[in-house]
Amino acid sequence: MTGQVYRLHSTLELPLENVYDHFEEDPDLPPEIASVDITRRKNTLIISAVAADDSISKYTPTAQLKASISETRVYTEEEQKMREGPRWGDDAEELDEEEDDEPLGELIEVAAFKGDRETVLQNTALQYPMFLVLCDLARLAEKGTLTAITEQDGELQATRIVDGEDRPASIEVVEGPDSSNSGSSGVDWRDNEFI
């Protein structure tokens, strides 16, 4: 399989625990990838491809997915209603007392794969197979969007995954700025009498 990633934009957010669980369950990886190495450096998660092909040197930087890690509070539906609902009389006092005791919700770590190709999907060796791994992660995400223009076996493909679901996508070719207006908005260096 040959392929290339031309454009990619991601706003995916997944609980960090779900990312680890996904790879622990031994998912089907593209044939070019033997396995992945997961490294955490402070607030950064790096998922690197390990090549199945021995001809790729161990010193060649293979493609990697990069995510920032942050903490966020997740609420149950009941807790969300309590937070957003009106606070009058005894209910408000009771809720304030509860908030003083223990904050509502659960604090979890979230991996955010956010940015363009160079930010989220780095290095060129095994880049397209690692993009397919990112698509699998996008299908697990309850929040965020992944859009991309890729090429596989000589054909352009559009990918769009929103909140974990594949959505229709197409590639549209449009003309650039009108060439007849391009000279009128700037300096015409060819006919400049001061040069």
Coordinates of C-alpha atoms in Angstrom, one line a residue:
M1 CA 0.0 0.0 0.0
T2 CA 1.4 3.4 -0.9
G3 CA -0.1 6.7 0.2
Q4 CA 0.6 10.2 1.2
V5 CA -1.1 12.7 3.5
Y6 CA -1.3 16.2 1.9
R7 CA -3.6 18.0 4.3
L8 CA -4.8 17.1 7.8
H9 CA -6.6 19.0 10.5
S10 CA -7.6 17.5 13.8
T11 CA -9.5 18.7 16.9
L12 CA -9.9 15.2 18.4
E13 CA -10.1 14.7 22.2
L14 CA -10.1 11.3 23.8
P15 CA -9.7 10.2 27.4
L16 CA -6.1 9.2 27.8
E17 CA -7.2 5.9 29.4
N18 CA -9.2 5.1 26.2
V19 CA -6.1 5.6 24.1
Y20 CA -4.0 3.2 26.2
D21 CA -6.9 0.7 26.2
H22 CA -7.2 0.8 22.4
F23 CA -3.5 -0.2 21.9
E24 CA -3.5 -2.7 24.7
E25 CA -6.4 -4.6 23.0
D26 CA -4.0 -5.3 20.1
P27 CA -5.9 -3.5 17.3
D28 CA -5.5 -4.3 13.6
L29 CA -2.6 -2.1 12.5
P30 CA -1.7 -1.5 8.8
P31 CA 0.7 -4.2 7.5
E32 CA 3.6 -1.7 7.4
I33 CA 3.4 -1.2 11.1
A34 CA 4.5 -4.0 13.4
S35 CA 3.5 -2.2 16.6
V36 CA 3.5 1.2 18.2
D37 CA 5.5 2.7 21.0
I38 CA 3.7 5.0 23.4
T39 CA 5.7 7.6 25.3
R40 CA 4.6 10.2 27.7
R41 CA 6.8 13.3 28.3
K42 CA 5.1 15.5 30.9
N43 CA 2.0 16.8 29.1
T44 CA 2.7 15.3 25.7
L45 CA 1.8 11.9 24.4
I46 CA 3.8 10.5 21.5
I47 CA 2.6 7.3 19.6
S48 CA 5.4 6.2 17.3
A49 CA 5.2 3.6 14.5
V50 CA 7.5 0.6 14.6
A51 CA 8.2 -0.6 11.1
A52 CA 7.4 -4.1 10.0
D53 CA 9.9 -3.8 7.1
D54 CA 13.5 -4.5 8.1
S55 CA 14.8 -2.3 5.2
I56 CA 13.8 0.8 7.2
S57 CA 16.7 1.6 9.4
K58 CA 16.1 1.7 13.2
Y59 CA 17.6 5.2 13.0
T60 CA 15.0 6.4 10.5
P61 CA 12.4 8.5 12.4
T62 CA 9.1 6.8 11.6
A63 CA 5.8 8.6 11.7
Q64 CA 4.4 9.6 15.1
L65 CA 1.1 10.9 16.4
K66 CA 1.5 13.7 19.0
A67 CA -1.1 14.8 21.5
S68 CA -1.2 17.3 24.4
I69 CA -2.5 16.0 27.7
S70 CA -4.6 18.0 30.0
E71 CA -7.0 17.4 32.9
T72 CA -10.7 18.0 32.6
R73 CA -13.7 17.4 34.7
V74 CA -16.4 15.1 33.4
Y75 CA -19.9 15.2 34.8
T76 CA -22.8 12.7 34.7
E77 CA -26.1 13.8 33.3
E78 CA -27.5 14.3 36.8
E79 CA -24.4 16.4 37.9
Q80 CA -24.6 18.5 34.7
K81 CA -28.3 19.3 35.4
M82 CA -27.4 20.3 39.0
R83 CA -24.7 22.5 37.7
E84 CA -26.8 24.2 35.1
G85 CA -30.2 24.3 36.8
P86 CA -31.6 27.2 38.7
R87 CA -30.6 27.6 42.4
W88 CA -33.4 28.9 44.6
G89 CA -34.1 28.5 48.3
D90 CA -33.2 25.3 50.1
D91 CA -31.9 23.6 47.0
A92 CA -29.3 26.3 46.4
E93 CA -28.0 26.1 50.0
E94 CA -27.9 22.2 49.9
L95 CA -26.0 22.3 46.6
D96 CA -23.5 24.9 47.9
E97 CA -22.9 22.7 50.9
E98 CA -22.2 19.7 48.6
E99 CA -19.8 21.7 46.5
D100 CA -17.9 22.7 49.6
D101 CA -17.5 19.1 50.6
E102 CA -16.5 17.6 47.3
P103 CA -16.5 18.9 43.7
L104 CA -18.9 17.4 41.3
G105 CA -17.7 15.2 38.5
E106 CA -14.6 13.2 37.9
L107 CA -11.2 14.6 37.0
I108 CA -9.7 12.7 34.0
E109 CA -6.8 13.2 31.7
V110 CA -7.6 13.9 28.0
A111 CA -5.3 13.4 25.0
A112 CA -5.9 16.2 22.5
F113 CA -4.8 15.5 18.9
K114 CA -5.2 19.1 17.8
G115 CA -3.6 21.0 14.9
D116 CA -2.5 20.5 11.3
R117 CA -0.4 17.7 9.8
E118 CA 3.0 18.8 11.1
T119 CA 1.6 19.2 14.6
V120 CA -0.4 15.9 14.9
L121 CA 1.3 13.6 12.4
Q122 CA 5.0 14.0 12.2
N123 CA 7.8 12.4 10.1
T124 CA 7.4 10.9 6.6
A125 CA 8.4 7.2 6.9
L126 CA 5.2 5.3 7.4
Q127 CA 3.2 8.5 7.4
Y128 CA 0.1 7.1 5.5
P129 CA -0.2 3.9 7.6
M130 CA 0.1 6.0 10.8
F131 CA -2.7 8.3 9.4
L132 CA -4.9 5.2 9.2
V133 CA -4.1 4.6 12.9
L134 CA -5.2 8.2 13.7
C135 CA -8.5 7.5 11.8
D136 CA -9.1 4.5 14.1
L137 CA -8.5 6.8 17.1
A138 CA -10.9 9.4 15.6
R139 CA -13.6 6.8 15.4
L140 CA -13.3 6.2 19.2
A141 CA -13.5 10.0 20.0
E142 CA -16.8 11.3 21.2
K143 CA -15.6 14.9 20.6
G144 CA -13.7 16.5 17.7
T145 CA -13.2 16.4 14.0
L146 CA -10.6 14.9 11.7
T147 CA -10.4 16.1 8.1
A148 CA -7.8 15.1 5.6
I149 CA -6.8 15.0 1.9
T150 CA -4.7 11.9 1.2
E151 CA -3.5 10.0 -1.8
Q152 CA -3.6 6.2 -2.1
D153 CA -2.4 4.3 -5.1
G154 CA -2.6 7.4 -7.3
E155 CA -6.1 8.6 -6.3
L156 CA -7.0 11.5 -4.0
Q157 CA -9.3 10.8 -1.1
A158 CA -11.1 13.0 1.3
T159 CA -11.6 11.9 4.9
R160 CA -13.9 13.5 7.5
I161 CA -14.7 11.9 10.9
V162 CA -16.9 14.0 13.2
D163 CA -17.5 12.9 16.9
G164 CA -16.5 9.3 16.1
E165 CA -18.6 8.9 12.9
D166 CA -17.4 8.8 9.3
R167 CA -19.1 11.6 7.3
P168 CA -19.3 12.2 3.6
A169 CA -16.4 14.3 2.3
S170 CA -15.3 15.5 -1.1
I171 CA -12.4 17.3 -2.7
E172 CA -13.2 20.5 -4.6
V173 CA -10.8 22.2 -6.9
V174 CA -11.2 25.9 -7.1
E175 CA -9.4 28.6 -9.0
G176 CA -7.0 30.8 -7.2
P177 CA -7.1 34.6 -7.2
D178 CA -8.2 36.1 -10.5
S179 CA -5.1 36.7 -12.6
S180 CA -6.5 39.9 -14.2
N181 CA -6.7 41.6 -10.7
S182 CA -3.3 40.4 -9.5
G183 CA -1.3 43.3 -11.0
S184 CA -3.6 46.1 -9.9
S185 CA -3.3 45.6 -6.2
G186 CA 0.5 45.7 -5.9
V187 CA 3.6 47.3 -7.4
D188 CA 4.2 46.5 -11.0
W189 CA 7.9 45.9 -10.9
R190 CA 8.3 45.5 -14.7
D191 CA 7.0 48.9 -15.6
N192 CA 8.3 50.8 -12.6
E193 CA 10.2 53.9 -13.8
F194 CA 12.2 54.2 -10.6
I195 CA 14.1 50.9 -11.2

